[in-house]
Short mmCIF file of C-alpha atoms in Angstrom, two decimals:
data_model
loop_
_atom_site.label_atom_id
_atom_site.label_comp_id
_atom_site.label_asym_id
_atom_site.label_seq_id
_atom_site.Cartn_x
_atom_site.Cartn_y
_atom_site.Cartn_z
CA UNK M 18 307.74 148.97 132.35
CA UNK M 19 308.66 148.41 136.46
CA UNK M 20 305.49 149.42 137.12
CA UNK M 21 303.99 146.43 134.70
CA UNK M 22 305.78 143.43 136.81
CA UNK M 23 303.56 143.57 140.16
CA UNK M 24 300.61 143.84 137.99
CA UNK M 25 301.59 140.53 136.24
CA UNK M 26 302.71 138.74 139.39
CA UNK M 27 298.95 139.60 140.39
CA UNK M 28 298.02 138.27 137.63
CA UNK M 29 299.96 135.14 137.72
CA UNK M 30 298.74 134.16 141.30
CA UNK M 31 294.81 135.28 140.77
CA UNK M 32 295.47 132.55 137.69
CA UNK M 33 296.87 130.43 140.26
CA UNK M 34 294.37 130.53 142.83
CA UNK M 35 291.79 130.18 140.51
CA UNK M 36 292.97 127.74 138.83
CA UNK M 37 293.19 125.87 142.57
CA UNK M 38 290.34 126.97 142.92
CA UNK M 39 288.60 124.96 139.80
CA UNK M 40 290.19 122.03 140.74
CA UNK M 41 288.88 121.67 144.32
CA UNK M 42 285.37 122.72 143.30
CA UNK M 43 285.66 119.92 140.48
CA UNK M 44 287.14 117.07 143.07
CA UNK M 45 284.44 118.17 145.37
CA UNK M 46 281.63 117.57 142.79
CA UNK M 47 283.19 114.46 142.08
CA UNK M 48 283.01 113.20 145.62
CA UNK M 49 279.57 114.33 146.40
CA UNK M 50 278.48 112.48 143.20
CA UNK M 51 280.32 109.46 144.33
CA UNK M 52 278.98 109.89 148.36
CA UNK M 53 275.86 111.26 148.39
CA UNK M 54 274.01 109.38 145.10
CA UNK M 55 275.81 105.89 147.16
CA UNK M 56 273.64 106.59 150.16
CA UNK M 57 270.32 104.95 149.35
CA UNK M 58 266.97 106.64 150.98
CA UNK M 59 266.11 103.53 153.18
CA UNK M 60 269.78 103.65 154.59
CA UNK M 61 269.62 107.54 155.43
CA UNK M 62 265.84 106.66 157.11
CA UNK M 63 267.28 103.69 159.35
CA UNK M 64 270.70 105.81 159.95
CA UNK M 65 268.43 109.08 161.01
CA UNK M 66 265.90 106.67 163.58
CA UNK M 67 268.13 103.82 164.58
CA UNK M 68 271.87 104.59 164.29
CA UNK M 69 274.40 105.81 166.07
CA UNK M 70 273.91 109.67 167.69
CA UNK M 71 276.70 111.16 165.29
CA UNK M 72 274.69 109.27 162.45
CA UNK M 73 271.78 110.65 163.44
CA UNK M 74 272.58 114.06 162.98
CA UNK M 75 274.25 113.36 159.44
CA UNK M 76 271.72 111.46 157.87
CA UNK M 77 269.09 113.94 158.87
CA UNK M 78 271.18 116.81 156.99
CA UNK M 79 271.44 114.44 154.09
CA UNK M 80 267.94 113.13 153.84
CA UNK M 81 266.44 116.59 152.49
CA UNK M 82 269.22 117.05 150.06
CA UNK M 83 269.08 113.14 148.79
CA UNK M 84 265.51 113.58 148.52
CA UNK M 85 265.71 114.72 144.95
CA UNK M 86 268.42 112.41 143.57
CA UNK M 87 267.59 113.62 139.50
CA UNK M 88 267.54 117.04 140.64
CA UNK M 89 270.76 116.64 143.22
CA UNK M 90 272.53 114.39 140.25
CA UNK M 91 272.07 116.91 137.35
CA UNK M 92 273.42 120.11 139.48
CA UNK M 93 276.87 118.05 140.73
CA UNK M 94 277.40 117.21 136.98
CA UNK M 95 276.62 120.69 136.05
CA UNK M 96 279.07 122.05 138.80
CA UNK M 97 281.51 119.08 138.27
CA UNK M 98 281.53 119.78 134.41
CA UNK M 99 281.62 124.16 134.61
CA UNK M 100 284.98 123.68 136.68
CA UNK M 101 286.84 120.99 134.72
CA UNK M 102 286.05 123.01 130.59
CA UNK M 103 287.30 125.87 132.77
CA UNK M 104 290.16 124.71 133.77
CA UNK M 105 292.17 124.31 130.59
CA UNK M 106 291.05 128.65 129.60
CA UNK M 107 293.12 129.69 132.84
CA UNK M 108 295.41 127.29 132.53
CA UNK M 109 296.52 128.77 129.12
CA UNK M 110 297.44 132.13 130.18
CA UNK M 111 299.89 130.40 132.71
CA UNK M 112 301.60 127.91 130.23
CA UNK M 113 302.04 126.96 126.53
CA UNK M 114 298.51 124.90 125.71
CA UNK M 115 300.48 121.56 125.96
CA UNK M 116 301.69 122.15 128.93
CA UNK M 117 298.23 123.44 129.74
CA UNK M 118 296.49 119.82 128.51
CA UNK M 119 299.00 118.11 130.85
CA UNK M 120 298.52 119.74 133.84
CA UNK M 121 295.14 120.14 133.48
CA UNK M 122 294.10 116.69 132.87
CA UNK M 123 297.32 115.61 135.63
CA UNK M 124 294.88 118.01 138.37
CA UNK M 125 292.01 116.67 137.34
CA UNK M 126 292.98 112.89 137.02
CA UNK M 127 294.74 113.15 140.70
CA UNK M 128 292.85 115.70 142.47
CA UNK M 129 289.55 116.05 140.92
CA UNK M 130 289.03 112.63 140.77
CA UNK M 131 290.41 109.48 142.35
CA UNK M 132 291.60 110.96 145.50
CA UNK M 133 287.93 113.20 146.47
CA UNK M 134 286.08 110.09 145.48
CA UNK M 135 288.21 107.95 147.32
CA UNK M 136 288.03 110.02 150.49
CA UNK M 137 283.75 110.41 149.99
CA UNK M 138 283.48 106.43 149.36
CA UNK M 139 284.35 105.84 152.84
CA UNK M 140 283.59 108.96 154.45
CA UNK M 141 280.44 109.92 152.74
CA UNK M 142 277.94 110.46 155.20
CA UNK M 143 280.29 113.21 157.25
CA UNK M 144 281.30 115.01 153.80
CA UNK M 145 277.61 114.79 153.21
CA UNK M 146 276.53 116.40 156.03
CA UNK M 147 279.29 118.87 156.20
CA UNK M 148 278.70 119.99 152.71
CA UNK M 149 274.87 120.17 153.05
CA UNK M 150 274.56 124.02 153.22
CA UNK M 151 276.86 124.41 150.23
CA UNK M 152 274.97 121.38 148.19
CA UNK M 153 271.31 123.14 148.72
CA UNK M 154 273.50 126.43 147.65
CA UNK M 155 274.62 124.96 144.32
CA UNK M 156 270.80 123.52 144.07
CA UNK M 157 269.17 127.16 144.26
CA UNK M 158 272.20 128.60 141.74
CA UNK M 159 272.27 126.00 139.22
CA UNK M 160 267.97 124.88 139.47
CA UNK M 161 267.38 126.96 136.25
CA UNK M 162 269.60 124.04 134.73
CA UNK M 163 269.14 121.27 136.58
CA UNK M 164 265.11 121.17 136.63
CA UNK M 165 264.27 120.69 133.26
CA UNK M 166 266.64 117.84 132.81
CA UNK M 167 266.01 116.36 136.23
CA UNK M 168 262.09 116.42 134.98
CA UNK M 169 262.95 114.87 131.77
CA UNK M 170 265.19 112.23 133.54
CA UNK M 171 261.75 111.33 135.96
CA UNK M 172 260.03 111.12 133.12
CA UNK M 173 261.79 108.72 131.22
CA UNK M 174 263.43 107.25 134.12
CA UNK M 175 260.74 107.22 136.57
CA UNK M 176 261.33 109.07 140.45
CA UNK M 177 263.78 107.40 142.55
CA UNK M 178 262.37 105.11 144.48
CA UNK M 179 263.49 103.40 147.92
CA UNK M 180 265.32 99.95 147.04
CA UNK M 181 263.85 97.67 149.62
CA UNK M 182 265.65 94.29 150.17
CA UNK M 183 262.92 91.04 149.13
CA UNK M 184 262.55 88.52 151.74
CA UNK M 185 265.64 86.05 150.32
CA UNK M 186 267.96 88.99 150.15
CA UNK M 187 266.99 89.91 154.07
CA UNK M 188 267.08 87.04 154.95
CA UNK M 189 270.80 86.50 153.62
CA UNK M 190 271.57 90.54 154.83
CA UNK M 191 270.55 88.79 158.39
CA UNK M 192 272.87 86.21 158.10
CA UNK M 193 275.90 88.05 157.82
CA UNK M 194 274.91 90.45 160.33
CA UNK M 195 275.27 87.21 162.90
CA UNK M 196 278.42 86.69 164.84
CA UNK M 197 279.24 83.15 163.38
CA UNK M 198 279.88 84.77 159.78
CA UNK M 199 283.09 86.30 160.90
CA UNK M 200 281.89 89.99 159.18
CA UNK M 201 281.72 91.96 162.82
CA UNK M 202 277.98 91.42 162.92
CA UNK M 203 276.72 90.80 166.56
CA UNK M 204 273.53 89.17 165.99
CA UNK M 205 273.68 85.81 168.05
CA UNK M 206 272.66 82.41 166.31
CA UNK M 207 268.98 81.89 167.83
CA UNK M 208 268.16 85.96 166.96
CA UNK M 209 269.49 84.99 163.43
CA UNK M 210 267.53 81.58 163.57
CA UNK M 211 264.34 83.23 164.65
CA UNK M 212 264.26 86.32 162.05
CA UNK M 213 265.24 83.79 158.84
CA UNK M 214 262.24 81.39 160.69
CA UNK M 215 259.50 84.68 160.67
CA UNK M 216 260.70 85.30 157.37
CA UNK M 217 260.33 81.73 156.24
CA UNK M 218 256.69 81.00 157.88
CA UNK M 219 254.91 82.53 154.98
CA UNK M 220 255.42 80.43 152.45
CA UNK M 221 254.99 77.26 155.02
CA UNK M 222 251.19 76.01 155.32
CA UNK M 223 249.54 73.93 158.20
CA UNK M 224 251.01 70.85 155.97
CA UNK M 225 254.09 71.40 156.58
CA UNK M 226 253.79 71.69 160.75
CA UNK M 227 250.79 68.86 161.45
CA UNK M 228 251.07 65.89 162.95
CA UNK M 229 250.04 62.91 161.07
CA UNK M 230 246.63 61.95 161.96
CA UNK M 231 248.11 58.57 162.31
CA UNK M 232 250.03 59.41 164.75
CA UNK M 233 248.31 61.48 166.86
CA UNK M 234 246.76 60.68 170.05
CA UNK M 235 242.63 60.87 170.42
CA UNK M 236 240.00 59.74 172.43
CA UNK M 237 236.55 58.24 171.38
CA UNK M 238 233.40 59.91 172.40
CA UNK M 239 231.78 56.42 173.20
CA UNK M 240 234.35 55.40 175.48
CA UNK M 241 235.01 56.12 179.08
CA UNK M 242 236.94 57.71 181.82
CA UNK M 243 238.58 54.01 183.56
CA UNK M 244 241.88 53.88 184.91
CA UNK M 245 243.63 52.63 181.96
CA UNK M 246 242.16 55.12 179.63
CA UNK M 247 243.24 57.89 182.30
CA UNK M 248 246.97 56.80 182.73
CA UNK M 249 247.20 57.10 178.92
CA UNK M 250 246.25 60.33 178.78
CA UNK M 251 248.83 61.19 181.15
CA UNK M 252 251.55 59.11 180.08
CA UNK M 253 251.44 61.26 176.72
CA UNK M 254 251.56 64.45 178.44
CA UNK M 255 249.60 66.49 176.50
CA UNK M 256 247.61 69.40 177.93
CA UNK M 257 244.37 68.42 175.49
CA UNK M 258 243.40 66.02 173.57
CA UNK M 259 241.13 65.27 170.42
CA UNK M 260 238.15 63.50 170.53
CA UNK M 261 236.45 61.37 167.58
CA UNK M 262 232.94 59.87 167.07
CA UNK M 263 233.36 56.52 165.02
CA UNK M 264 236.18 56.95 162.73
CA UNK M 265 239.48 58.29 164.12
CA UNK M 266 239.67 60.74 161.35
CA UNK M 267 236.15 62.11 162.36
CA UNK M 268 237.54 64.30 165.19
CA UNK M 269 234.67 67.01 166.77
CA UNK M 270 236.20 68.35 169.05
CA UNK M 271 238.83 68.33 172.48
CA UNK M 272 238.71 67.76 176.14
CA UNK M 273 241.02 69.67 178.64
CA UNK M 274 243.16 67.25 180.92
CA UNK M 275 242.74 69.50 183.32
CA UNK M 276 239.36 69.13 183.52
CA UNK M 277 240.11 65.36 184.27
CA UNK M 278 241.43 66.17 187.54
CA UNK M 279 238.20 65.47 189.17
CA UNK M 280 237.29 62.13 187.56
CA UNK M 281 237.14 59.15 189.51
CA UNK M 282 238.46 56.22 187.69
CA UNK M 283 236.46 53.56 189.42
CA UNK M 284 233.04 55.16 188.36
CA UNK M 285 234.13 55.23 184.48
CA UNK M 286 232.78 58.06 183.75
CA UNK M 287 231.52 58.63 179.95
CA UNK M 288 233.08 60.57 177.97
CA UNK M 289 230.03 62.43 176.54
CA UNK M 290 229.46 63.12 180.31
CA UNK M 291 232.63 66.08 180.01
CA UNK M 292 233.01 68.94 178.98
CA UNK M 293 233.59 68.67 175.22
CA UNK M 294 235.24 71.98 173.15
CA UNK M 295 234.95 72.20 169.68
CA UNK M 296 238.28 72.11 167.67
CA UNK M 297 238.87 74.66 164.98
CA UNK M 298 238.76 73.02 161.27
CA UNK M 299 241.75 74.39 158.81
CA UNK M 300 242.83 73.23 154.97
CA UNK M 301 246.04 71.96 154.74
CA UNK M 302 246.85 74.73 152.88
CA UNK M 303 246.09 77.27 155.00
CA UNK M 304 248.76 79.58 155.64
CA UNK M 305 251.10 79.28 159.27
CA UNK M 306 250.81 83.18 160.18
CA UNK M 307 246.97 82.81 159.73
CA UNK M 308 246.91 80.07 161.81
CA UNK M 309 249.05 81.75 164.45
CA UNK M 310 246.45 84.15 164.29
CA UNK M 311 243.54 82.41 165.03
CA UNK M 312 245.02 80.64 167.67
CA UNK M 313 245.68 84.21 169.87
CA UNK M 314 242.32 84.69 169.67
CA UNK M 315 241.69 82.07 172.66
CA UNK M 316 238.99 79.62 171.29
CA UNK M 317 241.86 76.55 170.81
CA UNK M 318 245.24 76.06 170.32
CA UNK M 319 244.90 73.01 168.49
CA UNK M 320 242.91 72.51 165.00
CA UNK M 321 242.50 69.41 162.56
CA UNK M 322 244.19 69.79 159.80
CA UNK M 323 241.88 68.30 156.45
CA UNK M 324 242.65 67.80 152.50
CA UNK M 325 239.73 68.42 150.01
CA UNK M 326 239.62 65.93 147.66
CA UNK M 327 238.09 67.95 144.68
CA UNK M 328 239.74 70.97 145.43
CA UNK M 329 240.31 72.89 142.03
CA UNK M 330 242.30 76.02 141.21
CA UNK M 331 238.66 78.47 141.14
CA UNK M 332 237.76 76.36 144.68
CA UNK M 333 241.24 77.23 145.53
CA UNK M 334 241.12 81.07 145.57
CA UNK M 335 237.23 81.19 146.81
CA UNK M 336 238.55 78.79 149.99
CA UNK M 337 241.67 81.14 150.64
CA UNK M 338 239.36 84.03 150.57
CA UNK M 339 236.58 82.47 152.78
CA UNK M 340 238.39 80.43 154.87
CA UNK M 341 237.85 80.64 158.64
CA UNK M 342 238.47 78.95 161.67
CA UNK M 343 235.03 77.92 162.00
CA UNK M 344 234.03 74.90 163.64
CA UNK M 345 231.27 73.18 161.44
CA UNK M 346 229.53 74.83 158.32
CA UNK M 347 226.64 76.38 160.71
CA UNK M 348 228.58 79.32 161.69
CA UNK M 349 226.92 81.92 164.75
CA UNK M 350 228.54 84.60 163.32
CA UNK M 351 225.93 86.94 161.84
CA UNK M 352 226.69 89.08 158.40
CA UNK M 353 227.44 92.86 158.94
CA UNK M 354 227.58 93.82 155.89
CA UNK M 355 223.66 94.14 154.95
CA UNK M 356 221.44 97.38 155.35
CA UNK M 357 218.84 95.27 156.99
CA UNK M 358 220.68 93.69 159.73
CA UNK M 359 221.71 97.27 160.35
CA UNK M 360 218.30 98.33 160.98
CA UNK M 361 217.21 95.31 163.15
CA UNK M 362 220.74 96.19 164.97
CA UNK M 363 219.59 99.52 165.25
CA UNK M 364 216.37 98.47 167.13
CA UNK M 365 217.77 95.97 169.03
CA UNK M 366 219.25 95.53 172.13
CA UNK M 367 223.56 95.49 171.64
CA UNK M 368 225.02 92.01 172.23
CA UNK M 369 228.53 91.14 172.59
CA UNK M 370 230.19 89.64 170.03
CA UNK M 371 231.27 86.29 169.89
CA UNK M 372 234.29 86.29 170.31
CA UNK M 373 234.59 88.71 173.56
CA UNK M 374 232.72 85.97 175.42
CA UNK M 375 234.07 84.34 178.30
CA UNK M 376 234.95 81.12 176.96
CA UNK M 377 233.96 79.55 179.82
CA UNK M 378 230.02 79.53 178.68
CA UNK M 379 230.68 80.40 174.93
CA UNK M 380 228.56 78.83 172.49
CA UNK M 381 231.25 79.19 170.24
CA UNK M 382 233.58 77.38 172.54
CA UNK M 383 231.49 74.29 173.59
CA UNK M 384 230.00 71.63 171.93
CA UNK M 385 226.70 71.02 172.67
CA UNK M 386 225.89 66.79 172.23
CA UNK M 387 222.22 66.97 173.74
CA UNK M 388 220.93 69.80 171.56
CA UNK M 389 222.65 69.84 168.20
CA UNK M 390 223.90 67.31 166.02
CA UNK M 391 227.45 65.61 166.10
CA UNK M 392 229.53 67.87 163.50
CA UNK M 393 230.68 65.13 160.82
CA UNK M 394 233.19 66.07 158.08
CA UNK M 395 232.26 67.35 154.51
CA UNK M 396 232.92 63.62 152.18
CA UNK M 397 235.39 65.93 150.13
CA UNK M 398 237.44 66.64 153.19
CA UNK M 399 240.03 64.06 154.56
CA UNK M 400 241.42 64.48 157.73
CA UNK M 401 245.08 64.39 157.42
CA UNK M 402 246.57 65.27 161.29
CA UNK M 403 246.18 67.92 163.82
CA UNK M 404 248.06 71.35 164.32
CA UNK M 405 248.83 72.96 167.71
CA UNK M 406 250.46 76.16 168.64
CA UNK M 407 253.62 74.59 169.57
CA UNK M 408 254.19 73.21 165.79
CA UNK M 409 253.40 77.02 164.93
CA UNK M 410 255.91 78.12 167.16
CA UNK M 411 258.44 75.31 166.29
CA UNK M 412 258.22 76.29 162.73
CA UNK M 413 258.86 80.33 163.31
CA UNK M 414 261.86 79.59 166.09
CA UNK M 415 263.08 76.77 163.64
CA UNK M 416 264.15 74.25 166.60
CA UNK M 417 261.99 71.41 168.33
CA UNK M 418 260.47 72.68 171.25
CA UNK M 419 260.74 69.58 174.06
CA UNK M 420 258.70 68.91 177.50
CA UNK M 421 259.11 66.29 180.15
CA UNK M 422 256.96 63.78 177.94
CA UNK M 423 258.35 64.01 174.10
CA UNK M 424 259.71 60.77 173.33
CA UNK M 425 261.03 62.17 169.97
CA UNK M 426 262.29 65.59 168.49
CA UNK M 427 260.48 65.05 165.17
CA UNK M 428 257.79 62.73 165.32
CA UNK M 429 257.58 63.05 161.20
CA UNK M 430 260.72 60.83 160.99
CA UNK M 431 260.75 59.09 164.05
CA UNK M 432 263.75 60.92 165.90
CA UNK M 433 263.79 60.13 169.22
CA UNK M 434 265.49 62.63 171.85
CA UNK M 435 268.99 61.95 172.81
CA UNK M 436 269.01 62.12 176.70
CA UNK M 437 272.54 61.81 177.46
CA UNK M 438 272.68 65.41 174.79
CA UNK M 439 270.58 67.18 176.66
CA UNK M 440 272.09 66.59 179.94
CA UNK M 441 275.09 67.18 178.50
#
C-alpha cells in the first residue's frame, strides 16, 4: 500500500498539468480567434509595405496564415472546442463532478477566455506573429477537419474578401487621421484638404468650376490691337484670353498675351492679323479629372464650357462615351481601328501623331482664318462660360488660388479679396 502513494501523487500532478495544460491551449485558441480573424487582409498588406519595421516583420508572418480565414477560423474552433469538452474528463478524477463543473467553467470563464482575448485585442499582431509556427502546426494537424467545413463555409459564404473603405468612408478615415481632430493623427489641414478635394473631384463636372460666360473676359476677332484694348487686357491679368466672332458666346478660339508683347498700339493692329489658337470645346457635364487630363496634354489650358439643349438620356451616354476635346466637329485625327487604314499605314510613309507635334506649327493647335472656315457652334449647344486649369486645380486643392490681379476670391458670388487678411 506505501508503494501505491507516489504512484497517485504522479497521478494527481500529470492531472494537474494537464489539466493546465487544457486551459492554456483553450485561452490561446480563444485569443488567436479574437486577434488574428480582427486583422483584416488590407490592414496586414499596408502594415507589411508601409508600417513601422517591427510591423513589418509581423504582418508578413501573419499574412500567409490569415490568408485562409474559413480554413484558419474552423481549426481555432476545433482546437478551442477539443480543450474546453476535455477539460471537465480530467477534472473529474481530481474532484467530485460539482466541484469539477465549477472549476472548470471558473478556468475557462477567467483564463480561457476574457483575460487571452483581452491580452490578443490589443496585442494581436505580436501574438500573431509569435504564434505563427504553432498556428500553421495546428492547420496541418487538424486540416482533415477543418477543410471540408472551411469549403462548405466558402461555398455558402463566399471567400473572404478584402474590405476596402468607399470613397465617403476614406474620406472620413482621412479626417481623423488629421491633427485638428484631437485622435493623434498627424496629417496637417491642407494634406487633409487636398486628399478629401481628389476624392471629391469625381463627382464634380466642368459646371461646377466654369466661369460664367457672362462674366468672363473675351476679345472680338473684328476688333483691334489700340491702346485701350491693350491696357484691358493687362489690367485683367490673365495669361490668355478668348476670342469670339459676332456673338460673345461664339468663342473660336484664344490669343496668348504674350504674344502681344510685340504689338504696337499706335498701328492697331487687327486682331485676325495674330496668332489665333483654337480653344478646346467640353459639355458641361464633362467630368473634372477628364478635363485635368486633357489639359496635360499641352494643346490649352482653357476650354469653353457649352450646354446641349436637346440632350437626352441615350445622347447622354453616346456623348460621355465619345466625348473629346476636339476643337470643331472636323476632327484630324484619323481612325485606327480599320483593316484598311492598316494597310495604307503599312505602305506609307510613318507620320507623327498629332499630338507629339510641336505646338508651335500644329495644325491641331492653330486656327487657320485664311484657309478654313470660322468654327461656329452646333444650334443645340449654348455656351455657358469657360474652364481653365486653375478652376481644375482650385476645385482638387479646395481653396481659391489668388494672383496679383484677382479682384475677388469667388467670382460666382461676387467675393472680393480682403487685402488687409492677406497681409495679415
Amino acid at each position: 500500500m506505501a508503494g501505491d502513494i507516489p504512484c497517485c501523487e504522479t497521478a494527481f500532478f500529470v492531472y494537474v498539468l494537464i489539466v493546465v495544460g487544457l486551459v492554456v491551449f483553450a485561452g490561446l485558441m480563444a485569443g488567436l480567434t479574437l486577434g488574428l480573424m480582427s486583422l483584416g487582409l488590407v490592414d496586414l498588406e499596408v502594415l507589411s509595405t508601409s508600417g513601422r519595421t517591427q510591423d513589418r516583420i509581423n504582418a508578413s508572418k501573419i499574412l500567409p496564415v490569415v490568408k485562409n480565414q474559413h480554413l484558419l477560423l474552423c481549426t481555432l474552433l476545433i482546437g478551442n472546442s477539443l480543450a474546453m469538452e476535455s477539460l471537465p474528463i480530467f477534472l473529474d478524477r481530481l474532484v467530485p463532478p460539482w466541484a469539477a463543473i465549477l472549476v472548470s467553467v471558473t478556468l475557462i470563464l477567467m483564463f480561457g477566455e476574457i483575460l487571452p482575448q483581452a491580452i490578443c485585442s490589443r496585442y494581436g499582431l505580436t501574438v500573431g506573429a509569435t504564434m505563427a509556427p504553432f498556428v500553421r502546426l495546428l492547420l496541418w494537424l487538424f486540416f482533415p477537419f477543418s477543410y471540408p467545413i472551411s469549403k462548405f463555409l466558402d461555398w455558402m459564404l463566399g471567400k473572404g474578401h478584402a474590405a476596402l473603405l468607399r470613397r465617403a468612408e476614406l474620406k472620413t478615415f482621412v479626417d481623423f487621421h488629421g491633427n485638428e481632430a484631437g485622435k493623434g493623427g498627424d496629417l496637417t489641414h491642407d494634406e487633409t484638404t487636398i486628399i478629401a478635394g481628389a476624392l471629391e473631384m469625381i463627382e464634380k463636372t466642368a459646371k461646377d468650376a466654369m466661369t460664367p460666360i457672362e462674366k468672363a473676359f473675351s476679345l472680338d476677332l473684328d476688333g483691334t490691337l489700340n491702346l485701350e484694348t491693350l491696357n484691358a487686357i493687362m489690367t485683367m491679368g490673365h495669361s490668355r484670353v478668348p476670342v469670339y466672332y459676332r456673338n460673345p458666346k461664339n468663342i473660336i478660339g484664344l490669343i496668348l498675351v504674350k504674344n502681344l508683347l510685340a504689338v504696337d498700339p499706335d498701328e492697331s493692329v487687327p486682331l485676325r492679323k495674330m496668332l489665333i489658337r483654337n480653344i478646346p470645346r467640353v459639355s458641361e457635364k464633362m467630368p473634372l479629372y477628364d478635363i485635368l487630363n486633357e489639359f496635360q496634354k499641352g494643346h490649352s489650358h482653357i476650354a469653353v464650357v457649352y450646354k446641349d439643349l436637346y440632350e437626352t438620356k441615350e445622347t447622354l451616354q453616346k456623348t460621355k462615351d465619345t466625348e473629346n476635346f476636339a476643337i470643331n466637329s472636323t476632327s484630324h485625327y484619323a481612325d485606327t481601328s480599320s483593316k484598311a487604314d492598316d494597310v495604307v499605314r503599312k505602305k506609307s510613309p510613318p507620320t507623327t501623331p498629332a499630338f507629339k507635334k510641336k505646338h508651335r506649327g500644329c495644325s491641331f493647335c492653330i486656327l487657320d482664318l485664311e484657309n478654313s472656315p470660322i468654327p461656329e457652334f452646333s444650334p443645340n449647344q449654348d455656351v455657358v462660360g469657360v474652364i481653365t486649369m486653375e478652376d481644375v486645380i482650385e476645385e482638387l486643392l479646395q481653396e481659391e488660388i489668388l494672383d496679383e490681379t484677382d479682384e475677388y476670391v469667388n467670382i460666382h458670388n461676387r467675393i472680393k479679396i480682403n487685402m488687409n487678411a492677406s497681409q495679415e
